[in-house]
JSON list of C-alpha atoms in Angstrom, two decimals:
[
{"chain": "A", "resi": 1, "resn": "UNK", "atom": "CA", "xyz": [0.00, 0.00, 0.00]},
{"chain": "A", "resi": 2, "resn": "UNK", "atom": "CA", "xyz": [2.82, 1.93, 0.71]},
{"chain": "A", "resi": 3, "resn": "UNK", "atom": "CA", "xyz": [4.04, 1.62, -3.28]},
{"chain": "A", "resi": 4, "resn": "UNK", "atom": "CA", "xyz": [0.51, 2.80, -4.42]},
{"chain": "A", "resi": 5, "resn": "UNK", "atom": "CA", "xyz": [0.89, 5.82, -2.34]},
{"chain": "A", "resi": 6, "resn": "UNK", "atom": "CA", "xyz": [4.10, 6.86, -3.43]},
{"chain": "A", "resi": 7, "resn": "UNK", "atom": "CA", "xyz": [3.04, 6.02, -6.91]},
{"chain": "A", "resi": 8, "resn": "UNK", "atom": "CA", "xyz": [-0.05, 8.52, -6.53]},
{"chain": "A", "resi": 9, "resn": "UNK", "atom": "CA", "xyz": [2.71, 11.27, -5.23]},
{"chain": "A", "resi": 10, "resn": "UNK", "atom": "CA", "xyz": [4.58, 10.58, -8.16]},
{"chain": "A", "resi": 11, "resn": "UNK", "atom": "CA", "xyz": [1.93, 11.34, -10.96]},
{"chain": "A", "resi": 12, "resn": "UNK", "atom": "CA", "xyz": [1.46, 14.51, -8.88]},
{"chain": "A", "resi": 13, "resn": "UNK", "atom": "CA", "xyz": [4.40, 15.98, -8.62]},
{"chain": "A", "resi": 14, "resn": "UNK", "atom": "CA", "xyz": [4.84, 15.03, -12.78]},
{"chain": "A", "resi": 15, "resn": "UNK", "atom": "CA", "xyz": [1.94, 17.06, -13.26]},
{"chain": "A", "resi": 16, "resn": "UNK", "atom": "CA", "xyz": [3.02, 19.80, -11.84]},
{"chain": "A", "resi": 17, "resn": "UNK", "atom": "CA", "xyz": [6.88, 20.16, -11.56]},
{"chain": "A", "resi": 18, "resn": "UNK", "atom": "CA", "xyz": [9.71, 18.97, -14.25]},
{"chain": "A", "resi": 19, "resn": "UNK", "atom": "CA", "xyz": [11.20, 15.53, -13.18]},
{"chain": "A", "resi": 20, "resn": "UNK", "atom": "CA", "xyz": [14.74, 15.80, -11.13]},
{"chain": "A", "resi": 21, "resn": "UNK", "atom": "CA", "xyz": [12.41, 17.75, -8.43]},
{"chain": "A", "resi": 22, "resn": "UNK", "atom": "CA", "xyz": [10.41, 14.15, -8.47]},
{"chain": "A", "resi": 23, "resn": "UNK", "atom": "CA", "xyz": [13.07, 12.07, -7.14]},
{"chain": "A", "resi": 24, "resn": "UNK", "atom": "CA", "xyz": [14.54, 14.61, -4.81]},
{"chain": "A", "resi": 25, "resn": "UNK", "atom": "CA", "xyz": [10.78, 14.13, -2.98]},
{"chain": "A", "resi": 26, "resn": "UNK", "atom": "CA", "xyz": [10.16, 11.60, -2.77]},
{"chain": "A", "resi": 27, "resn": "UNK", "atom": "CA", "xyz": [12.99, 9.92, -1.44]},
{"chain": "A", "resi": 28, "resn": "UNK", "atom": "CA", "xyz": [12.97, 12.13, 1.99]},
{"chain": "A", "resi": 29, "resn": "UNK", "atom": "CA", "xyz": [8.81, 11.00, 1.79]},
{"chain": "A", "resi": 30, "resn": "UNK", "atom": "CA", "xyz": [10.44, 7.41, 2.07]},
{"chain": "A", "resi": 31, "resn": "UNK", "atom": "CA", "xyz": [13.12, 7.64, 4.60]},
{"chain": "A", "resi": 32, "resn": "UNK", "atom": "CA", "xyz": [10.40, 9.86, 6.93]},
{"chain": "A", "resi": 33, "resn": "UNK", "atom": "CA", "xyz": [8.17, 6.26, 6.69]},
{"chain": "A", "resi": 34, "resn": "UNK", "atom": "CA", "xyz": [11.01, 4.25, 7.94]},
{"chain": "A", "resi": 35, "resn": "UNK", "atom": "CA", "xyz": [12.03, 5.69, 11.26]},
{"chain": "A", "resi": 36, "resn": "UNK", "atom": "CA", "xyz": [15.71, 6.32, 12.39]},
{"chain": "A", "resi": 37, "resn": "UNK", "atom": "CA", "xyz": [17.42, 3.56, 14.60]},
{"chain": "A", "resi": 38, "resn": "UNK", "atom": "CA", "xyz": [17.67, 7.02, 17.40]},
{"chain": "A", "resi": 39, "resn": "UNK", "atom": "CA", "xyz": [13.73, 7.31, 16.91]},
{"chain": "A", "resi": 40, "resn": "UNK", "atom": "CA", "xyz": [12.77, 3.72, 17.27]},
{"chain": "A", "resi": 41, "resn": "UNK", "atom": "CA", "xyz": [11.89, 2.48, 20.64]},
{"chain": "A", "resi": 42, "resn": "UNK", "atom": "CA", "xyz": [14.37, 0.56, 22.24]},
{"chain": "A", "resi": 43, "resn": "UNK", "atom": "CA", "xyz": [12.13, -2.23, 24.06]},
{"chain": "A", "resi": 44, "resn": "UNK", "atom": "CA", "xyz": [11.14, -3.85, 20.15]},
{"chain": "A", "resi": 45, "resn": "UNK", "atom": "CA", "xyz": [14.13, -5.56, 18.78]},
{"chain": "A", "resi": 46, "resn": "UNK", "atom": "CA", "xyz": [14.65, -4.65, 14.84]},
{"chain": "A", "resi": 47, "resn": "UNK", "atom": "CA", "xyz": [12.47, -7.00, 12.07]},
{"chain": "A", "resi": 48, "resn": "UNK", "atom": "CA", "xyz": [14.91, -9.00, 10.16]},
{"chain": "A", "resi": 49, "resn": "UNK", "atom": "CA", "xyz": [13.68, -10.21, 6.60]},
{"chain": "A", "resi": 50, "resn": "UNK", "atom": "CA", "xyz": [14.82, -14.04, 8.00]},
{"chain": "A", "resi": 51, "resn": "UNK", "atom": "CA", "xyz": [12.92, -13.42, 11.39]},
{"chain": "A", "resi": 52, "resn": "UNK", "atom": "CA", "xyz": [9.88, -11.90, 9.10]},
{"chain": "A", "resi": 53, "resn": "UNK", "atom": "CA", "xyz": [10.45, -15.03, 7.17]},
{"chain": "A", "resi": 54, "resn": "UNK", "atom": "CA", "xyz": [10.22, -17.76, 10.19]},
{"chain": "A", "resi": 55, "resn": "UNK", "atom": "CA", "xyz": [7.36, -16.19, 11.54]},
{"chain": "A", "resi": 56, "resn": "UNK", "atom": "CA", "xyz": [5.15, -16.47, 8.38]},
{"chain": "A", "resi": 57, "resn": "UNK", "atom": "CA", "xyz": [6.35, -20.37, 8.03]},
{"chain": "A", "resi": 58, "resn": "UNK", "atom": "CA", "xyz": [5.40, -20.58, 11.65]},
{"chain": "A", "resi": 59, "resn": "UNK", "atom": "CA", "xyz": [1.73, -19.21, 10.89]},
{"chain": "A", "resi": 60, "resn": "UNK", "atom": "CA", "xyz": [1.20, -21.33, 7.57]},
{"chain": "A", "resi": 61, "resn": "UNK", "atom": "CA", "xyz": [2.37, -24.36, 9.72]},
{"chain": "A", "resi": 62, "resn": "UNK", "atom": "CA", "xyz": [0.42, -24.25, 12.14]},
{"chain": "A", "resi": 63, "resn": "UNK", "atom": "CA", "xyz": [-3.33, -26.44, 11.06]},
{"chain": "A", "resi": 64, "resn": "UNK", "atom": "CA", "xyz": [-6.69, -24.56, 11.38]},
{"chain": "A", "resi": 65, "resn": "UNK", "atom": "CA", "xyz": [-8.12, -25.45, 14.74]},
{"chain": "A", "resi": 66, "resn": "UNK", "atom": "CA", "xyz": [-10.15, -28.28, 14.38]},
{"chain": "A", "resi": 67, "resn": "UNK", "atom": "CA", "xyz": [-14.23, -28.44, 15.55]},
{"chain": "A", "resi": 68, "resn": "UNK", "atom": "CA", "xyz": [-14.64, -29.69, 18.59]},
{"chain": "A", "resi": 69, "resn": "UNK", "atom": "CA", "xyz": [-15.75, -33.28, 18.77]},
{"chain": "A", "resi": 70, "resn": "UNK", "atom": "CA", "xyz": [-19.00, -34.77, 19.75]},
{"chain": "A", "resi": 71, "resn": "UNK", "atom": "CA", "xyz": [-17.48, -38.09, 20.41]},
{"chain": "A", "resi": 72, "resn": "UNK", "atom": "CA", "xyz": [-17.96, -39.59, 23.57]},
{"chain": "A", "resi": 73, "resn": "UNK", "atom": "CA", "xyz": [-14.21, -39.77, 25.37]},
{"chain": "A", "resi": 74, "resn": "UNK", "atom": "CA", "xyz": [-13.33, -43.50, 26.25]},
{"chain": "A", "resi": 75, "resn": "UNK", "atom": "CA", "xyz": [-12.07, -43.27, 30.08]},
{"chain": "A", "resi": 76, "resn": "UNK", "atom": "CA", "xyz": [-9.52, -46.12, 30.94]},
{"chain": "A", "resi": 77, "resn": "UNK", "atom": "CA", "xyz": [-9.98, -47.42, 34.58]},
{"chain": "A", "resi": 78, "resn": "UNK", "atom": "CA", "xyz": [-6.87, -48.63, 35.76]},
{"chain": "A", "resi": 79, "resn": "UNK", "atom": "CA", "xyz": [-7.69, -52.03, 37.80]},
{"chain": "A", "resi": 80, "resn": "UNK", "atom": "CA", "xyz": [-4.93, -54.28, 38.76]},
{"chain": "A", "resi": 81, "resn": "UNK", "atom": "CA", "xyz": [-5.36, -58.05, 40.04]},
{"chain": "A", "resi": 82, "resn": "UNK", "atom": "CA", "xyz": [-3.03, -59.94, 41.25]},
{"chain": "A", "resi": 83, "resn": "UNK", "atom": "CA", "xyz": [-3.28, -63.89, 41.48]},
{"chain": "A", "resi": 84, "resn": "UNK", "atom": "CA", "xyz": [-0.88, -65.21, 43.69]},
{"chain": "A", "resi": 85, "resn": "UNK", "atom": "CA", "xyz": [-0.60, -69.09, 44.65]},
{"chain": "A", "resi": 86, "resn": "UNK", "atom": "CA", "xyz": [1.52, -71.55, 46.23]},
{"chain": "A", "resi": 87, "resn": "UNK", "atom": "CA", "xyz": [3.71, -75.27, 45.61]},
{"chain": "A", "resi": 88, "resn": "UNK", "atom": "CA", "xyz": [0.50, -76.28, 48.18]},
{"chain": "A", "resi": 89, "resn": "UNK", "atom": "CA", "xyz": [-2.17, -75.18, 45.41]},
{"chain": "A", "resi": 90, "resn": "UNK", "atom": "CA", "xyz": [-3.71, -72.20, 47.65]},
{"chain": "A", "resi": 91, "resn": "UNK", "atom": "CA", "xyz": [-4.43, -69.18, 45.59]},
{"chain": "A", "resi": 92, "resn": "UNK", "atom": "CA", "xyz": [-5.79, -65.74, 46.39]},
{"chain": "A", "resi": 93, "resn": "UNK", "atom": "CA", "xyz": [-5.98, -62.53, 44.40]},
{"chain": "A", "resi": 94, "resn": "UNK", "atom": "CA", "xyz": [-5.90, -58.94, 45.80]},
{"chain": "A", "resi": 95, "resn": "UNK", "atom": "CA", "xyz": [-7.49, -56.22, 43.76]},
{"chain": "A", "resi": 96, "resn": "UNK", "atom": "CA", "xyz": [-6.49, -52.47, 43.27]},
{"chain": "A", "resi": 97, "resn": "UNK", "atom": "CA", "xyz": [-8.51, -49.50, 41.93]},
{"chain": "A", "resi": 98, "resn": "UNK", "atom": "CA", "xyz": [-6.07, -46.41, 41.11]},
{"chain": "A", "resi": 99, "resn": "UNK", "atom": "CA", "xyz": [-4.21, -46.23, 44.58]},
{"chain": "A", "resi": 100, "resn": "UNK", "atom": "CA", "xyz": [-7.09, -47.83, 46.55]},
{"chain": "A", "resi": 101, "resn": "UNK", "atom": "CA", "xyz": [-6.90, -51.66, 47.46]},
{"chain": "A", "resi": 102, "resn": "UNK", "atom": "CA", "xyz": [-10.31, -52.99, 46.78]},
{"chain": "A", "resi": 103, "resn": "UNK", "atom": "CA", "xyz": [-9.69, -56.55, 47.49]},
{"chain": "A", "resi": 104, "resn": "UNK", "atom": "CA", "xyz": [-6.90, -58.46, 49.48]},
{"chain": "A", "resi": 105, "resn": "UNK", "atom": "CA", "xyz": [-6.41, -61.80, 49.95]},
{"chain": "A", "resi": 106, "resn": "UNK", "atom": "CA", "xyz": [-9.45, -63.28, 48.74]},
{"chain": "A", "resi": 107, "resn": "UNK", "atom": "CA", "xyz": [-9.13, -67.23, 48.85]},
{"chain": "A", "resi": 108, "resn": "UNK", "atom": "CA", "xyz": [-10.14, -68.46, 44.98]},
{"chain": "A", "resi": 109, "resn": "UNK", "atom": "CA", "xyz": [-10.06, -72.34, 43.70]},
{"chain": "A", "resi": 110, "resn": "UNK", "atom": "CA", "xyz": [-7.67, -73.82, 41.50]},
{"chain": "A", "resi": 111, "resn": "UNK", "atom": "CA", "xyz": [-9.98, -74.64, 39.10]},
{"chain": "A", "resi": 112, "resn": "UNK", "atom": "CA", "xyz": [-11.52, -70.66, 38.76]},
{"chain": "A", "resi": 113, "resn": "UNK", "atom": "CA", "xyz": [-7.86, -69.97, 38.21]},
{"chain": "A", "resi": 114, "resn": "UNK", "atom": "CA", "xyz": [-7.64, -72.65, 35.65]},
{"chain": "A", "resi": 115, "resn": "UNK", "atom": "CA", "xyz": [-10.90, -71.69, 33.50]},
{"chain": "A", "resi": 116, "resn": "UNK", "atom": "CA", "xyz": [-9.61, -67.35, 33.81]},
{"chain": "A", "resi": 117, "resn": "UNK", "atom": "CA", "xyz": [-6.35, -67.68, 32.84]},
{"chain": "A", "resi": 118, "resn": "UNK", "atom": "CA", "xyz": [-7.75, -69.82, 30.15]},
{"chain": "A", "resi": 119, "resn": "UNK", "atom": "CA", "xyz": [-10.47, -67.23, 28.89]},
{"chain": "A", "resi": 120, "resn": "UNK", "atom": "CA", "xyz": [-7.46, -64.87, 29.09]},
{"chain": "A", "resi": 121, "resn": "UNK", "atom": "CA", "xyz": [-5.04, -66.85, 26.63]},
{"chain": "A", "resi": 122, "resn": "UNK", "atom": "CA", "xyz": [-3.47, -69.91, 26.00]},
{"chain": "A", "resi": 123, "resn": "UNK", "atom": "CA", "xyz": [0.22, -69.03, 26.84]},
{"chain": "A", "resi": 124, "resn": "UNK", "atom": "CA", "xyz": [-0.93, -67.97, 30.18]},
{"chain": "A", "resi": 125, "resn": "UNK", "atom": "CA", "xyz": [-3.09, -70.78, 30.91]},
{"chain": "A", "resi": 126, "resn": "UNK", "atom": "CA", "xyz": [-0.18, -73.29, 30.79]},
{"chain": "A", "resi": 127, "resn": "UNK", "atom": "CA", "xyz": [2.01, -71.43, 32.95]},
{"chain": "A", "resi": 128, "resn": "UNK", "atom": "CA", "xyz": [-0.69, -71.78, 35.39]},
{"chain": "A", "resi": 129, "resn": "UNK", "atom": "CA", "xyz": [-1.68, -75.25, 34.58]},
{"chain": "A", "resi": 130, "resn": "UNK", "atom": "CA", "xyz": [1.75, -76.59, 35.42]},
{"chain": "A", "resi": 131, "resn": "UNK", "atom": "CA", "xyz": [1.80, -75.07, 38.38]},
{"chain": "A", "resi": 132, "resn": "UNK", "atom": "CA", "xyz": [-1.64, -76.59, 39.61]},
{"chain": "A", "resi": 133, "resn": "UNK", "atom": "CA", "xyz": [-0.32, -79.98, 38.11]},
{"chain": "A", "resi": 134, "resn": "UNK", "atom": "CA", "xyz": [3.16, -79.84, 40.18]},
{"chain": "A", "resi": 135, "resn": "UNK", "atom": "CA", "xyz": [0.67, -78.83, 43.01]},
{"chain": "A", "resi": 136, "resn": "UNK", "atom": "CA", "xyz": [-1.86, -82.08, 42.67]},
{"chain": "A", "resi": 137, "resn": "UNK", "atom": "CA", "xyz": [0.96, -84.15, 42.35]},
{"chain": "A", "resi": 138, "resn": "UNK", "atom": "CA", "xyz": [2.72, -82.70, 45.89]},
{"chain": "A", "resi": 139, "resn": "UNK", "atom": "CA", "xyz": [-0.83, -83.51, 47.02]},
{"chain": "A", "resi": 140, "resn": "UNK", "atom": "CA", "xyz": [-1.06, -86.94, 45.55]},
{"chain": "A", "resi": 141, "resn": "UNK", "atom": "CA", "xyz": [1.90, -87.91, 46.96]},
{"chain": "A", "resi": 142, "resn": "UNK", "atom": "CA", "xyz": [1.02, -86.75, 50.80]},
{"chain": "A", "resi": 143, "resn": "UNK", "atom": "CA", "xyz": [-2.30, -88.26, 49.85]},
{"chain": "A", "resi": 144, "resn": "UNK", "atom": "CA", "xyz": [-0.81, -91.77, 49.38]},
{"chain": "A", "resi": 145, "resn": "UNK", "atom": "CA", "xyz": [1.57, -91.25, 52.49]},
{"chain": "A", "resi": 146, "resn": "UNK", "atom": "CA", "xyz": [-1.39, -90.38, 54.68]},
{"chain": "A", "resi": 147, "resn": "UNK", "atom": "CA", "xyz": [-3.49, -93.28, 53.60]},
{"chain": "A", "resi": 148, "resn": "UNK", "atom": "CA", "xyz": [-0.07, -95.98, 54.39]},
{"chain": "A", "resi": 149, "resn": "UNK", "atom": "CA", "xyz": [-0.22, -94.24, 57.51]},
{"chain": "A", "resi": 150, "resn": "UNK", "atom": "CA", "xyz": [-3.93, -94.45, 58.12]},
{"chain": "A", "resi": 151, "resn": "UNK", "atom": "CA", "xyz": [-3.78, -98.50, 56.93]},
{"chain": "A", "resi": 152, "resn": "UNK", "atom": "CA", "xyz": [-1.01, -99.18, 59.84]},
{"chain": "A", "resi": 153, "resn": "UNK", "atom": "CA", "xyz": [-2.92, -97.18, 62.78]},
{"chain": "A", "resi": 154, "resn": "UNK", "atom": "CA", "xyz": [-5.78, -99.69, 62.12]},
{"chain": "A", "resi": 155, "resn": "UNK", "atom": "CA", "xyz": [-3.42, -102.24, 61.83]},
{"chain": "A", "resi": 156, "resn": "UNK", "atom": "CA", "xyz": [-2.54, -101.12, 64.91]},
{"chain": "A", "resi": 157, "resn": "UNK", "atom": "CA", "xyz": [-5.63, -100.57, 66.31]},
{"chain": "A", "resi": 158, "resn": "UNK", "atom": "CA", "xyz": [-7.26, -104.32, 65.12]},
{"chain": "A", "resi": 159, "resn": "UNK", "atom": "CA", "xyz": [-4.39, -106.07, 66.80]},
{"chain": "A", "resi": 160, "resn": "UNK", "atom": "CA", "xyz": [-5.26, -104.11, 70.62]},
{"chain": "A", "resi": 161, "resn": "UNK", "atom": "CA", "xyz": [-9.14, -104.49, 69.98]},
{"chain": "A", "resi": 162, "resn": "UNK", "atom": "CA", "xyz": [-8.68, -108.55, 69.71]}
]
């Protein structure tokens, strides 16, 4: 805008004074736009044609702002449960919401065990299934003890009662 305005002065000054005057105009008219480094404040830091530059990139980079959704927002609930069991085959799980312990030491079969870890997947399930299996066979094994005890107290016990 600044061209067209100087242009307009131009045709002017043609019209009404020989040319040399012309220039001698309007180049003062162009260095009182622009002012002195003395006159300019000294808080704003000089426009460089590269900093001019950036900032335009900056503004064409940045995307329009989008409309706001009317999407429902999923929010995630952060539950934690943890199964714990032992060699004897005695399981529990404890529960946490967030920070807050909802459930501790709940006593759960080895079967429910069994049929969740196998609705959760199969590599999971036969982690857990071998340790229920080393479990039933500890249990076997006392089993069997226990009953070749059992058979020799009543042994014991026929040969007092006759």
């Amino acid at each position: 805008m600044q061209a067209d305005t100087l242009v307009e002065q131009e045709e002017t000054v043609d019209a009404e004074a020989p040319a040399a005057p012309v220039q001698q105009e309007v180049a003062p008219v162009a260095q009182a736009e622009q002012p002195s480094k003395a006159e300019a404040k000294p808080t704003e830091p000089e426009a460089k044609p590269a900093d001019v530059e950036t900032r335009s990139a900056d503004a064409e980079a940045k995307p329009a702002k989008r409309p706001k959704s009317t999407a429902k927002k999923t929010r995630t609930v952060e539950l934690t449960l943890t199964v714990t069991g032992t060699a004897d085959g005695e399981w529990q799980a404890d529960l946490v919401h967030g920070t807050k312990r909802v459930v501790q030491g709940l006593p759960i079969s080895a079967a429910a065990v069994s049929r969740a870890a196998k609705e959760l997947h199969d590599d999971i399930a036969g982690g857990i299934d071998e340790v229920i299996e080393a479990a039933r066979a500890q249990h076997r094994t006392r089993m069997e003890e226990l009953e070749a005890e059992l058979a020799r107290v009543k042994a014991a016990l026929a040969e007092l009662s006759d």
